[in-house]
PDB file of C-alpha atoms in Angstrom:
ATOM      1  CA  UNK A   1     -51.483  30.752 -40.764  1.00 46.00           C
ATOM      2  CA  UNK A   2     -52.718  27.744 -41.822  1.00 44.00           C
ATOM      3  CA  UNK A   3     -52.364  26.236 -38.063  1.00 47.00           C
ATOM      4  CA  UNK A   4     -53.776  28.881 -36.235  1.00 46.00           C
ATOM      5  CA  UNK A   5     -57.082  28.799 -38.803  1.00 45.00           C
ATOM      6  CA  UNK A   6     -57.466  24.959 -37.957  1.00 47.00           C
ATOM      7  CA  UNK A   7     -57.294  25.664 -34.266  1.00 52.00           C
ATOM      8  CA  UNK A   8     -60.166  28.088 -34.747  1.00 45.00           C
ATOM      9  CA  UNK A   9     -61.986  25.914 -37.203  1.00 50.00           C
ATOM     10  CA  UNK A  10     -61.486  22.124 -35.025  1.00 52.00           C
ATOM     11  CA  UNK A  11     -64.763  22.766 -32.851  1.00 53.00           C
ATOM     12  CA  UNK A  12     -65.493  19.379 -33.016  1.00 75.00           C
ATOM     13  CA  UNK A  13     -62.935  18.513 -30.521  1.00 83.00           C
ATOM     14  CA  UNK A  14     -64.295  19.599 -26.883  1.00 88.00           C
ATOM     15  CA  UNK A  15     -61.870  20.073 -24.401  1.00 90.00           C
ATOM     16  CA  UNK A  16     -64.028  20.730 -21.589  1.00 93.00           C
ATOM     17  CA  UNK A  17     -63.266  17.106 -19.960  1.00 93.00           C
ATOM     18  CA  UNK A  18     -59.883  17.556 -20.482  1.00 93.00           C
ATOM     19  CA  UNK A  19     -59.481  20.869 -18.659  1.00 94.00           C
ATOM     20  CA  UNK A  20     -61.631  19.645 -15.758  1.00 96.00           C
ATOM     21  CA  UNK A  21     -59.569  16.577 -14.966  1.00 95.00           C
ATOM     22  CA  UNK A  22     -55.916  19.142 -16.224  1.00 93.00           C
ATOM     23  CA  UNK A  23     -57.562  21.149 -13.319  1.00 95.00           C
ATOM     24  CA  UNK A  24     -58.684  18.149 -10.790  1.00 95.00           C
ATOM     25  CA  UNK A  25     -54.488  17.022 -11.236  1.00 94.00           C
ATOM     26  CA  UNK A  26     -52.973  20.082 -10.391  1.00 92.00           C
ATOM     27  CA  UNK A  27     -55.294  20.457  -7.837  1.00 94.00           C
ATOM     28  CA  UNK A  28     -55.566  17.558  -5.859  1.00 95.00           C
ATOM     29  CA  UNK A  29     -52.428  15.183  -7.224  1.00 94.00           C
ATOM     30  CA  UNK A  30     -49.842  14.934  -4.567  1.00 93.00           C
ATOM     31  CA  UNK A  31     -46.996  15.111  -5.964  1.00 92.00           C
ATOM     32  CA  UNK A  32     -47.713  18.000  -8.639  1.00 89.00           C
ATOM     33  CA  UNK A  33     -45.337  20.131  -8.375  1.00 90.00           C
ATOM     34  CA  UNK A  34     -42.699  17.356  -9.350  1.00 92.00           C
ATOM     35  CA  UNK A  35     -44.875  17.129 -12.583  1.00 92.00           C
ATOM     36  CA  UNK A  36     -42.653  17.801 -15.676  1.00 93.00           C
ATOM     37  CA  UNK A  37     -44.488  20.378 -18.480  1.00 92.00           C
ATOM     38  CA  UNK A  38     -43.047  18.871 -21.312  1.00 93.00           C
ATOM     39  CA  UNK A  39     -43.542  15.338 -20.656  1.00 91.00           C
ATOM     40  CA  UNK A  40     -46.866  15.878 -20.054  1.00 93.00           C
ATOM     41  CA  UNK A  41     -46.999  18.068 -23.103  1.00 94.00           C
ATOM     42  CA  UNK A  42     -45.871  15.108 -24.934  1.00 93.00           C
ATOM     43  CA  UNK A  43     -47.702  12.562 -22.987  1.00 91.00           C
ATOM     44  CA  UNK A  44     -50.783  14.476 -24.836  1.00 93.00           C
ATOM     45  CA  UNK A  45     -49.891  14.422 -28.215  1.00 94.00           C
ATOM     46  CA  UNK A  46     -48.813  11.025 -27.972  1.00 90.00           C
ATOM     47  CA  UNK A  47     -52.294  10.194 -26.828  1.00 91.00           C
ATOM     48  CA  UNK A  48     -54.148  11.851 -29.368  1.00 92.00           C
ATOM     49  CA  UNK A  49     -52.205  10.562 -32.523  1.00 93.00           C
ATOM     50  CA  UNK A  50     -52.733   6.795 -30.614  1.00 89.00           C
ATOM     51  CA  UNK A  51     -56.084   7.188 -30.260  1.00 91.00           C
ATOM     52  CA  UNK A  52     -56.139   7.440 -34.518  1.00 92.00           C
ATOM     53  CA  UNK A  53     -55.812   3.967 -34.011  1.00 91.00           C
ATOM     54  CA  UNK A  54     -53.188   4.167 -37.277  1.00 89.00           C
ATOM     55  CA  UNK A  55     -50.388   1.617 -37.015  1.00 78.00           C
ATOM     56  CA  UNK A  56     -49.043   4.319 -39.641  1.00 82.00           C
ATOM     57  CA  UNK A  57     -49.344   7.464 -37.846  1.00 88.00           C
ATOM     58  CA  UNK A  58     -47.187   7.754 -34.950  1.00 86.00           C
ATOM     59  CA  UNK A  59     -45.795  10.753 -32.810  1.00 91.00           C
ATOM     60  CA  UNK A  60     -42.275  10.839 -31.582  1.00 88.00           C
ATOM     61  CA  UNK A  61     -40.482  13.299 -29.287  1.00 88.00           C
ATOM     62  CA  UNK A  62     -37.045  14.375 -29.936  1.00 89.00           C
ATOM     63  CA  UNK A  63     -35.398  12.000 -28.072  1.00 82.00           C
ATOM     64  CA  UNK A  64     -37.161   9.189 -29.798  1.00 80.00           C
ATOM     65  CA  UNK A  65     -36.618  10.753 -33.385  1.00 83.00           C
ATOM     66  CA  UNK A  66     -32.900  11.046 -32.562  1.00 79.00           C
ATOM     67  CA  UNK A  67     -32.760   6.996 -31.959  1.00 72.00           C
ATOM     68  CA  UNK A  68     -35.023   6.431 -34.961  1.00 71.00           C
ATOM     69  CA  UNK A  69     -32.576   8.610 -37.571  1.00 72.00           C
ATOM     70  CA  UNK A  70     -29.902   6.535 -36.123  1.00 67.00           C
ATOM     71  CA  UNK A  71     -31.550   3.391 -37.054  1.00 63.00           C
ATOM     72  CA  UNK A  72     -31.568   4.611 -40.095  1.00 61.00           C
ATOM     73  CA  UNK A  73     -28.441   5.539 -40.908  1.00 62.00           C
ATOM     74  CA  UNK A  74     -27.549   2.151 -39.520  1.00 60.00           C
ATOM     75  CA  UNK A  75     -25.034   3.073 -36.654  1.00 60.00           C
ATOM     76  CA  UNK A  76     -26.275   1.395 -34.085  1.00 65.00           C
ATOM     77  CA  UNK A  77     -24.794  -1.251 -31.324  1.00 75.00           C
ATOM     78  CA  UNK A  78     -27.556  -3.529 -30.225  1.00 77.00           C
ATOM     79  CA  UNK A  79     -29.391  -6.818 -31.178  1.00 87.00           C
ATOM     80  CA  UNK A  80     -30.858  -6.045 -34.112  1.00 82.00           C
ATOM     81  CA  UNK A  81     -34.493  -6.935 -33.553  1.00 84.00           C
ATOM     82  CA  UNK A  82     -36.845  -4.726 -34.151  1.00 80.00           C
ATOM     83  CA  UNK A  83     -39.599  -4.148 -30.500  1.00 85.00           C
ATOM     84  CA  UNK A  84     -42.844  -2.871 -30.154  1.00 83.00           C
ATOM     85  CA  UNK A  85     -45.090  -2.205 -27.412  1.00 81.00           C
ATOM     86  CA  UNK A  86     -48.212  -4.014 -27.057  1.00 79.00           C
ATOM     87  CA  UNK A  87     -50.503  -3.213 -23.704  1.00 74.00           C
ATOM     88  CA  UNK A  88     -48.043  -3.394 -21.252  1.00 80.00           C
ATOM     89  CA  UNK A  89     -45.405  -5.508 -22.124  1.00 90.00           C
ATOM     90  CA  UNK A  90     -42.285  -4.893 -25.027  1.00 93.00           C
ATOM     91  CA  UNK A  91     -42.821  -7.430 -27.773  1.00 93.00           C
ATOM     92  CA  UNK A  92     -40.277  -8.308 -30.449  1.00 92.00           C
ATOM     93  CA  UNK A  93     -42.127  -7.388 -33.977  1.00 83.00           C
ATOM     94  CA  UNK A  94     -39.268  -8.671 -36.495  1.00 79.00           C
ATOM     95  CA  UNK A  95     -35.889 -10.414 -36.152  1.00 83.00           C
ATOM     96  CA  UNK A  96     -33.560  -8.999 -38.874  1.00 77.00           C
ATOM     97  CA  UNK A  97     -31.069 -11.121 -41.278  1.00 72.00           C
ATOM     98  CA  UNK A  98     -27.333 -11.079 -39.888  1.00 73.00           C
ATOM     99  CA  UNK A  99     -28.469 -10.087 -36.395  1.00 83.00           C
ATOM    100  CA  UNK A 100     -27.805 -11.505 -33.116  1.00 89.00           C
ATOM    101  CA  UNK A 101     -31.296 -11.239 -32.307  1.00 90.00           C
ATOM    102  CA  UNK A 102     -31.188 -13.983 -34.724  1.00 88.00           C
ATOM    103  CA  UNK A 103     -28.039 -16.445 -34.109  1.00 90.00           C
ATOM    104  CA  UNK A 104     -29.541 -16.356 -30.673  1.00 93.00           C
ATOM    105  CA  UNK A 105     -32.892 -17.779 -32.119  1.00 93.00           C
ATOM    106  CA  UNK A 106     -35.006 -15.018 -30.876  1.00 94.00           C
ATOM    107  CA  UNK A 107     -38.353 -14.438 -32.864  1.00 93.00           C
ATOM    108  CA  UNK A 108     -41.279 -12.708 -33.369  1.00 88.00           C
ATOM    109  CA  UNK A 109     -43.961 -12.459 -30.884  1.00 91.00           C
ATOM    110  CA  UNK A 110     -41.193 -12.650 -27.940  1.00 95.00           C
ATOM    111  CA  UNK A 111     -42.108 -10.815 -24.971  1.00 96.00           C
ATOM    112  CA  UNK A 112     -38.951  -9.354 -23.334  1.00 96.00           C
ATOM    113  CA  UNK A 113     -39.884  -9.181 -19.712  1.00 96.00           C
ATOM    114  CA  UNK A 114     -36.223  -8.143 -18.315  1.00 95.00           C
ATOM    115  CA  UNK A 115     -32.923  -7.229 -20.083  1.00 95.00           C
ATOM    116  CA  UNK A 116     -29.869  -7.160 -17.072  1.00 95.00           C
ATOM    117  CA  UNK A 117     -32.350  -8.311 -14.636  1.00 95.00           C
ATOM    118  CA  UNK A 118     -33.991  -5.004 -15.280  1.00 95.00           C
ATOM    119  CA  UNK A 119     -37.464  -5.084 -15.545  1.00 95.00           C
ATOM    120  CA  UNK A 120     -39.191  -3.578 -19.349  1.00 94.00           C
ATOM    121  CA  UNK A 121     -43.094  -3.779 -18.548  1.00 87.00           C
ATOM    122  CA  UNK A 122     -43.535  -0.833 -17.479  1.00 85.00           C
ATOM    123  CA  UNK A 123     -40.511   1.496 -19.755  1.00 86.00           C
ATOM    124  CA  UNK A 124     -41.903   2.633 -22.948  1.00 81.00           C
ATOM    125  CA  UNK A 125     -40.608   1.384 -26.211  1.00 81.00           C
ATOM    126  CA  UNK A 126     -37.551   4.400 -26.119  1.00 78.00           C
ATOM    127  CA  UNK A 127     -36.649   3.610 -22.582  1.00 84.00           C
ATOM    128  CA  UNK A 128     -36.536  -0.183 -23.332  1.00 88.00           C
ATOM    129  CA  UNK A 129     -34.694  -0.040 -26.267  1.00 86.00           C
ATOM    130  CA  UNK A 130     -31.581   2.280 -24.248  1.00 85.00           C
ATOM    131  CA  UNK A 131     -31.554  -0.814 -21.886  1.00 90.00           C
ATOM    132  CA  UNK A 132     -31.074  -3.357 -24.734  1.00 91.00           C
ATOM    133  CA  UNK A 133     -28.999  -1.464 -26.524  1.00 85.00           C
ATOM    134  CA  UNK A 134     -24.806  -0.058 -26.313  1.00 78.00           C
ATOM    135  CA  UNK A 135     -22.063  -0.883 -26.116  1.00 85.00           C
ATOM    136  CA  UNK A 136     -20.826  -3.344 -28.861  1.00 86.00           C
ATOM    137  CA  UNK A 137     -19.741  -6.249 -27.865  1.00 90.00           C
ATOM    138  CA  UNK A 138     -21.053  -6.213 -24.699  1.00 92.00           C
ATOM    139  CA  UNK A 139     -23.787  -8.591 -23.485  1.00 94.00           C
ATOM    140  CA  UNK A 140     -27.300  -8.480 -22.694  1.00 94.00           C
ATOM    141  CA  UNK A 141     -29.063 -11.025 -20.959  1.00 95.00           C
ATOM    142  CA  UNK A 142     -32.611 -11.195 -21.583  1.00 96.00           C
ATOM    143  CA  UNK A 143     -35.936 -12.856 -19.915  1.00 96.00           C
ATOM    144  CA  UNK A 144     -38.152 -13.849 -22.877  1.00 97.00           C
ATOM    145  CA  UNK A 145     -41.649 -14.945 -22.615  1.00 96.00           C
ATOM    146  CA  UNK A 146     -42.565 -17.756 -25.259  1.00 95.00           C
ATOM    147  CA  UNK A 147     -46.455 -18.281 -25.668  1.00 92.00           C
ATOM    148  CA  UNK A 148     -45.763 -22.252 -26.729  1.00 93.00           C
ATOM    149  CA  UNK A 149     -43.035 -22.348 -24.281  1.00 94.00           C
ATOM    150  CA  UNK A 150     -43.973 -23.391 -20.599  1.00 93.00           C
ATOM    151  CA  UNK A 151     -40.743 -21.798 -19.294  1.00 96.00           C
ATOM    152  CA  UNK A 152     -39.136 -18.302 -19.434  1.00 96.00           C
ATOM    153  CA  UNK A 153     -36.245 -18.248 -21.575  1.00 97.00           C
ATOM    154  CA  UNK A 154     -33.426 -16.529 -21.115  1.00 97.00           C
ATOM    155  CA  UNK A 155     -30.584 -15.768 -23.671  1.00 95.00           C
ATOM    156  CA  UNK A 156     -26.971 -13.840 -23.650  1.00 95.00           C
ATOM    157  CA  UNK A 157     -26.992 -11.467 -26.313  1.00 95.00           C
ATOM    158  CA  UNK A 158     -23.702 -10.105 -27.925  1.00 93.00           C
ATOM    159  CA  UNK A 159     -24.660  -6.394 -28.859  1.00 90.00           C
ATOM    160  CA  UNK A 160     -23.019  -5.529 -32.576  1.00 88.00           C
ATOM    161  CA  UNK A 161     -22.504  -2.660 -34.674  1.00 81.00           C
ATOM    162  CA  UNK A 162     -23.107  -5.045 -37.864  1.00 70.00           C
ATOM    163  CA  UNK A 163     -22.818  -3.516 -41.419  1.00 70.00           C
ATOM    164  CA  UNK A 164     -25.838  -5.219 -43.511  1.00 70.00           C
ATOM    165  CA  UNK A 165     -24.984  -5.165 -47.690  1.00 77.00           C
ATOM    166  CA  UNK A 166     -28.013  -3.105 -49.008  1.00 85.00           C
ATOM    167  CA  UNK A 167     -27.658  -5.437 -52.091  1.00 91.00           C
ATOM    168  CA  UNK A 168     -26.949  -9.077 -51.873  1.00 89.00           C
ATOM    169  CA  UNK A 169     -26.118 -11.396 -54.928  1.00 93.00           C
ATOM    170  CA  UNK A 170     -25.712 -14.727 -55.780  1.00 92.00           C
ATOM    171  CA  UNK A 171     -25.898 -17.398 -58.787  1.00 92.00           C
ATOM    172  CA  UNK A 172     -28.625 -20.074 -58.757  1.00 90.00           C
ATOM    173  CA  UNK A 173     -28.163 -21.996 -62.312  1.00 86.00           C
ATOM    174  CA  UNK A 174     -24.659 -21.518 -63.414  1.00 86.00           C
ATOM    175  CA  UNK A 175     -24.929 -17.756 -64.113  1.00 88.00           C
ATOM    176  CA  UNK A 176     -28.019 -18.254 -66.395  1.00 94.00           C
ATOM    177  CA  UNK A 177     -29.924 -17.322 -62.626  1.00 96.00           C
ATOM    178  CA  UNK A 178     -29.403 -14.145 -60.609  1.00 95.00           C
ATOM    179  CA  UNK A 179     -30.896 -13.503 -57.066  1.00 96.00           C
ATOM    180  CA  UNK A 180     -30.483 -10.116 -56.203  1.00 96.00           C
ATOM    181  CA  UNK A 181     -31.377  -9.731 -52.098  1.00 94.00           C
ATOM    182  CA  UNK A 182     -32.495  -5.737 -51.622  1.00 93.00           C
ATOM    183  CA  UNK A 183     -31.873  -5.698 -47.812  1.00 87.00           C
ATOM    184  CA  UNK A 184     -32.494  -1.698 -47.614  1.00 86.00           C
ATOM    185  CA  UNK A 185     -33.351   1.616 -49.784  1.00 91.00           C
ATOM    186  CA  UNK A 186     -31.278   3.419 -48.142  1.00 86.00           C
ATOM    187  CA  UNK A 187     -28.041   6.303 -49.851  1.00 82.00           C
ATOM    188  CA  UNK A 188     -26.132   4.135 -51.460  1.00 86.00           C
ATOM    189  CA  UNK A 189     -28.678   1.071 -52.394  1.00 92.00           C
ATOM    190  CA  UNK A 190     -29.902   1.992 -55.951  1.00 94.00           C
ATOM    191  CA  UNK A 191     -26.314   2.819 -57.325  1.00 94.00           C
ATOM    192  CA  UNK A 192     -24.930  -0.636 -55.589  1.00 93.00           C
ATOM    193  CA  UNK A 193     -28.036  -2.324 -57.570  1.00 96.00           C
ATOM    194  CA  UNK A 194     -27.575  -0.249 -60.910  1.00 95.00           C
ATOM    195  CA  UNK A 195     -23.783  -1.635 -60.678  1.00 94.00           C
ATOM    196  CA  UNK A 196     -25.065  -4.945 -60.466  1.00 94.00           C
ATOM    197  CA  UNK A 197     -27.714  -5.015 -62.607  1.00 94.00           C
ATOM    198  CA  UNK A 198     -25.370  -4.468 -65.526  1.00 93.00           C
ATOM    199  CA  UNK A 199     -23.504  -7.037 -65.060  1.00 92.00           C
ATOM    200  CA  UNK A 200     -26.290  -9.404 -65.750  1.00 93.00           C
ATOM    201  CA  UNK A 201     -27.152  -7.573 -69.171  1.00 90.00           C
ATOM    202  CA  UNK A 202     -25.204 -10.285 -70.705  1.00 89.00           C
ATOM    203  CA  UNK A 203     -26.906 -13.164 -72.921  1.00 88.00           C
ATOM    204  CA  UNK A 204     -26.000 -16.004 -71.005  1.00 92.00           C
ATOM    205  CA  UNK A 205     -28.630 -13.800 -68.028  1.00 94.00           C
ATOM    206  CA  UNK A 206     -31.690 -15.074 -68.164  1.00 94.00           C
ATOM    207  CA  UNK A 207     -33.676 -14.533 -65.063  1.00 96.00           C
ATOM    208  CA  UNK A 208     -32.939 -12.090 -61.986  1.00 97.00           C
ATOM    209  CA  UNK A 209     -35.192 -13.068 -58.649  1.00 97.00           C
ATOM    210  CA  UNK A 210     -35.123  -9.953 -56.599  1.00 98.00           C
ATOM    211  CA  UNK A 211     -36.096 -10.436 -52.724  1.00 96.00           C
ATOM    212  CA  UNK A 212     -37.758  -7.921 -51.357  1.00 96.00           C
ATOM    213  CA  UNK A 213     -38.679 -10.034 -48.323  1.00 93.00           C
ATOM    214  CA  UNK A 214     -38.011  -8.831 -44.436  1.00 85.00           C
ATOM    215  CA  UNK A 215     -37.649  -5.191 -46.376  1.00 89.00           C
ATOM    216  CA  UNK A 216     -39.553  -2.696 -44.398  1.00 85.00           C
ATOM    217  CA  UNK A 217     -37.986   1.051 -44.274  1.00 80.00           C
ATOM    218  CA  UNK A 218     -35.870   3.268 -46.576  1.00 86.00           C
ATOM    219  CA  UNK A 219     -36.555   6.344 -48.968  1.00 90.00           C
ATOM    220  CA  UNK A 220     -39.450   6.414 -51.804  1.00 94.00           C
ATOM    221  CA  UNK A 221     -36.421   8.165 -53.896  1.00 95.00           C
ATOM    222  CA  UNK A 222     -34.615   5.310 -53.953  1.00 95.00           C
ATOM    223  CA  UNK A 223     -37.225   3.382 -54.681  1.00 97.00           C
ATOM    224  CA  UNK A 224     -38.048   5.448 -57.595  1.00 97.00           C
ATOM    225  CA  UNK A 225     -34.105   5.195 -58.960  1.00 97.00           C
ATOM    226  CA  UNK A 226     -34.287   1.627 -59.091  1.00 97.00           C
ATOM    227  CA  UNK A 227     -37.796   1.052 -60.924  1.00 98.00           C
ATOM    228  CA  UNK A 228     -36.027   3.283 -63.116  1.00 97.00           C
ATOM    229  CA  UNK A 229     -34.218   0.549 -64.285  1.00 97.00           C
ATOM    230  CA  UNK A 230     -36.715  -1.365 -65.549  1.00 97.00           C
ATOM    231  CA  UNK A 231     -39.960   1.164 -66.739  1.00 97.00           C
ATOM    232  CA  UNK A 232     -39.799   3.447 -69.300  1.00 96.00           C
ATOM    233  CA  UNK A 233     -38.756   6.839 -68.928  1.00 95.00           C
ATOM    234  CA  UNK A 234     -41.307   9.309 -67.256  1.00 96.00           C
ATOM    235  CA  UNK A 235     -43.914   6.304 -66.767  1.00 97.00           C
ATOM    236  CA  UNK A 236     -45.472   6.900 -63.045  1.00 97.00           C
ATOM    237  CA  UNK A 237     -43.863   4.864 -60.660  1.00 97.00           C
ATOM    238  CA  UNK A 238     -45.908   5.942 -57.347  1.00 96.00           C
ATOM    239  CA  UNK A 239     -48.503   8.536 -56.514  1.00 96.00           C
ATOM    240  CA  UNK A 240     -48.365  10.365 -52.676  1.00 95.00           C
ATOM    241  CA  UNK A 241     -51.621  11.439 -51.856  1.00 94.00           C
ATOM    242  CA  UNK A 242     -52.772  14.484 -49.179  1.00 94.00           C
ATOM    243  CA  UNK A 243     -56.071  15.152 -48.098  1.00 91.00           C
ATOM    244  CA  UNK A 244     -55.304  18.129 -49.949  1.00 94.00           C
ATOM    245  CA  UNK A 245     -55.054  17.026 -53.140  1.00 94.00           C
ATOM    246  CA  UNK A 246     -53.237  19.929 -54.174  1.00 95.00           C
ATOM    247  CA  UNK A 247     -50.444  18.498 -52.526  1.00 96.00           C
ATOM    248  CA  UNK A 248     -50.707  15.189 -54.324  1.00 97.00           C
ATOM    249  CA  UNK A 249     -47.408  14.767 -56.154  1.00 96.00           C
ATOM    250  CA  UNK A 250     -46.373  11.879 -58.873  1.00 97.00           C
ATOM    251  CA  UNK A 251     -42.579  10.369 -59.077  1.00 97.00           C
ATOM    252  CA  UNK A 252     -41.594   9.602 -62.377  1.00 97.00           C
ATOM    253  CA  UNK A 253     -38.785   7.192 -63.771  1.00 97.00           C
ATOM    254  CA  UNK A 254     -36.128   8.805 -64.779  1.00 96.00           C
ATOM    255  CA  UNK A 255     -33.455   6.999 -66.961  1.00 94.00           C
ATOM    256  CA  UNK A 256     -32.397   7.579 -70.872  1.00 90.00           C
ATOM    257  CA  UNK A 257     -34.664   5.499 -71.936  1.00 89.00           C
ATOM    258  CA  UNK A 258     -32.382   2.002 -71.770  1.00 89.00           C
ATOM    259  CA  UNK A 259     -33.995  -0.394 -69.514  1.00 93.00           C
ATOM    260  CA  UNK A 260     -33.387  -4.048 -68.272  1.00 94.00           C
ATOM    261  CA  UNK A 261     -35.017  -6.582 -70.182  1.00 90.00           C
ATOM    262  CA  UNK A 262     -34.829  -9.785 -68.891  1.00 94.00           C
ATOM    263  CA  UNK A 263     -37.157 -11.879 -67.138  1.00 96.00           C
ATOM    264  CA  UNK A 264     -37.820 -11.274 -63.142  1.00 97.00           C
ATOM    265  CA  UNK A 265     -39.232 -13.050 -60.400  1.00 98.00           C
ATOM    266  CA  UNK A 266     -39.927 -10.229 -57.079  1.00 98.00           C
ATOM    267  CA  UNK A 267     -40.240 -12.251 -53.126  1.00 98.00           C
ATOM    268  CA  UNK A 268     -42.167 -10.411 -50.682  1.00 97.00           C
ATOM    269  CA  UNK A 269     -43.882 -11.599 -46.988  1.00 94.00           C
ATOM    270  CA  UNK A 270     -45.251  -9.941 -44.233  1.00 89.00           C
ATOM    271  CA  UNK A 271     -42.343  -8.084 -43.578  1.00 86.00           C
ATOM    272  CA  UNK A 272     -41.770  -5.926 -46.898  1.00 93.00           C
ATOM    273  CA  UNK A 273     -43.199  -2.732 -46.431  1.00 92.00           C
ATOM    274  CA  UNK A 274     -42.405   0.867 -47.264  1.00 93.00           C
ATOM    275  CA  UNK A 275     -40.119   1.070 -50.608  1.00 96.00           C
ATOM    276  CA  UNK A 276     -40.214  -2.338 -51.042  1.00 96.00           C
ATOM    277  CA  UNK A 277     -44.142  -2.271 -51.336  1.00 97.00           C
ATOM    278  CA  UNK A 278     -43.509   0.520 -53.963  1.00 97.00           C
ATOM    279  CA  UNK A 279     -41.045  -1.691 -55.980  1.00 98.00           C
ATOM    280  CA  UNK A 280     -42.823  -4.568 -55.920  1.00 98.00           C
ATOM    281  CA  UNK A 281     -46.235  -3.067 -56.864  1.00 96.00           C
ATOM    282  CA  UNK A 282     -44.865  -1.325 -59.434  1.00 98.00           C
ATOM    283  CA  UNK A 283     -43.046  -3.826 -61.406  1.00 98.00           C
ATOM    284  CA  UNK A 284     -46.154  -6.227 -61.141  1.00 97.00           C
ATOM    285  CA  UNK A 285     -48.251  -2.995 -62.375  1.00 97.00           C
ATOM    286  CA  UNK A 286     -46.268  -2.683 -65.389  1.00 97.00           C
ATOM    287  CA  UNK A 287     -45.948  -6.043 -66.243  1.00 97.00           C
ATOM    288  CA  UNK A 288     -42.366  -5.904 -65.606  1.00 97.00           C
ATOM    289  CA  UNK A 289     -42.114  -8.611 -62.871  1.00 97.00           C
ATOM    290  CA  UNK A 290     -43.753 -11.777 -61.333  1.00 98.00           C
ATOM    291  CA  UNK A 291     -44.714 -11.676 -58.062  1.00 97.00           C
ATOM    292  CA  UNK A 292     -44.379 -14.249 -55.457  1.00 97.00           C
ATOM    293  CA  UNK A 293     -46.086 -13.183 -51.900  1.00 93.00           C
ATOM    294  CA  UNK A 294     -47.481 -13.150 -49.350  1.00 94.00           C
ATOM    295  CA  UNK A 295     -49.481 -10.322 -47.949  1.00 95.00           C
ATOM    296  CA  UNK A 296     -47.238  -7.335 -47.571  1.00 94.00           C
ATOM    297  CA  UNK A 297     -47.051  -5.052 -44.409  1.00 88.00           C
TER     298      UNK A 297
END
């Protein structure tokens, strides 16, 4: 298979090193016969996709794949901030909208040093997140680290199971003014929008803003339903590319051939990344938007 042939193919990856100190360990390391295969298993694969250096490539074991399709789906008790590691210390990357994270004016850049006196330096990003996390409506009390601040902070956080609207809407100018907020692509998010979007194909609708900003994960398929709204049918919407390039594949818009005219403003900052990249890219391709930004994720 096409595994095995790369295996036989990779020569450029020596091993040699890596046997000698695998060898030197289970040799000489005092404790190894407490040493746990699949960790370590892990522990290596981990290492090698890091050392790609790719803040896009990232290896998770089973565990941490479990946690990260429950993000996802959105059931989840906890603060709702999203943490990162950086060297040795667990780092808040983004604070998200309706969160406690945020009522409790935590922010980004953070460093969490202790949640229930517990202390995070050390945990990786998995093991830190089951001590911030569960149940709702219990609290956390967490030992932040502020660069511009000269003392530790510390802050009781109510955990929540919150339910965030995937679309948002308000008026801005007596109904002549739409701002559409696109919180998520995720299941139900492009039918929600389509539902909204027609109610503004009325005359007195004259410009939508839709804010893409603080959006950073969902599905490209969702993506592709709502730019379906506004480009032609069967126009390109985004291109996934392999290093294989016959794996390359094209997603299309797909609607019957009615599409939403009026004017539109698209937000994006540092945050927006993923679909919302897509989206926003793609409308300004096709003319179909203006874009106000800053540089994306």
């Amino acid at each position: 298979n096409k595994i095995s042939l790369f295996r036989m193919s990779n020569l450029d990856l020596n091993l040699d090193l890596f046997w000698k100190v695998y060898n030197i360990v289970r040799l000489n390391y005092y404790s190894s016969d407490s040493i746990d295969s699949t960790k370590s298993q892990y522990g290596l694969i981990s290492g090698y996709v890091n050392s790609l250096w790719d803040k896009f490539s990232e290896f998770m074991p089973p565990e941490e794949t479990k946690q990260f399709n429950t993000a996802l789906s959105w059931d989840f008790e906890w603060i709702w901030a999203v943490i990162d590691k950086n060297e040795s210390w667990i780092v808040i990357d983004r604070v998200l909208k309706w969160s406690p994270a945020l009522n409790s004016w935590l922010q980004k850049w953070d460093v969490i040093l202790q949640a229930n006196w517990k202390d995070l330096s050390d945990l990786s990003v998995s093991d830190a997140v089951s001590n911030i996390k569960w149940p709702a409506w219990s609290t956390v009390k967490l030992k932040i680290a502020r660069a511009w601040e000269k003392d530790y902070i510390y802050k009781d956080i109510i955990r929540q199971k919150i339910t965030i609207p995937s679309v948002d809407t308000k008026s801005v100018n007596d109904d002549e003014i739409w701002y559409i907020a696109l919180n998520i692509f995720w299941e139900n998010t492009a039918k929600e929008f389509s539902d909204i979007l027609n109610t503004f194909r009325n005359d007195k609708t004259k410009w939508i803003i839709i804010d893409l900003r603080d959006n950073w994960w969902g599905l490209l398929e969702i993506a592709r339903e709502i730019l379906s709204n506004f480009i032609e049918n069967d126009k390109v919407v985004v291109t996934t590319k392999y290093k294989d390039a016959t794996q390359n594949e094209q997603f299309k818009s797909m609607n019957d051939w009615t599409i939403f005219g009026k004017k539109i403003v698209v937000l994006i900052n540092e945050n927006s990344a993923s679909a919302s990249e897509i989206t926003a890219w793609a409308l300004r391709d096709y003319n179909k938007a203006i874009l106000v930004w800053t540089k994306s994720y």
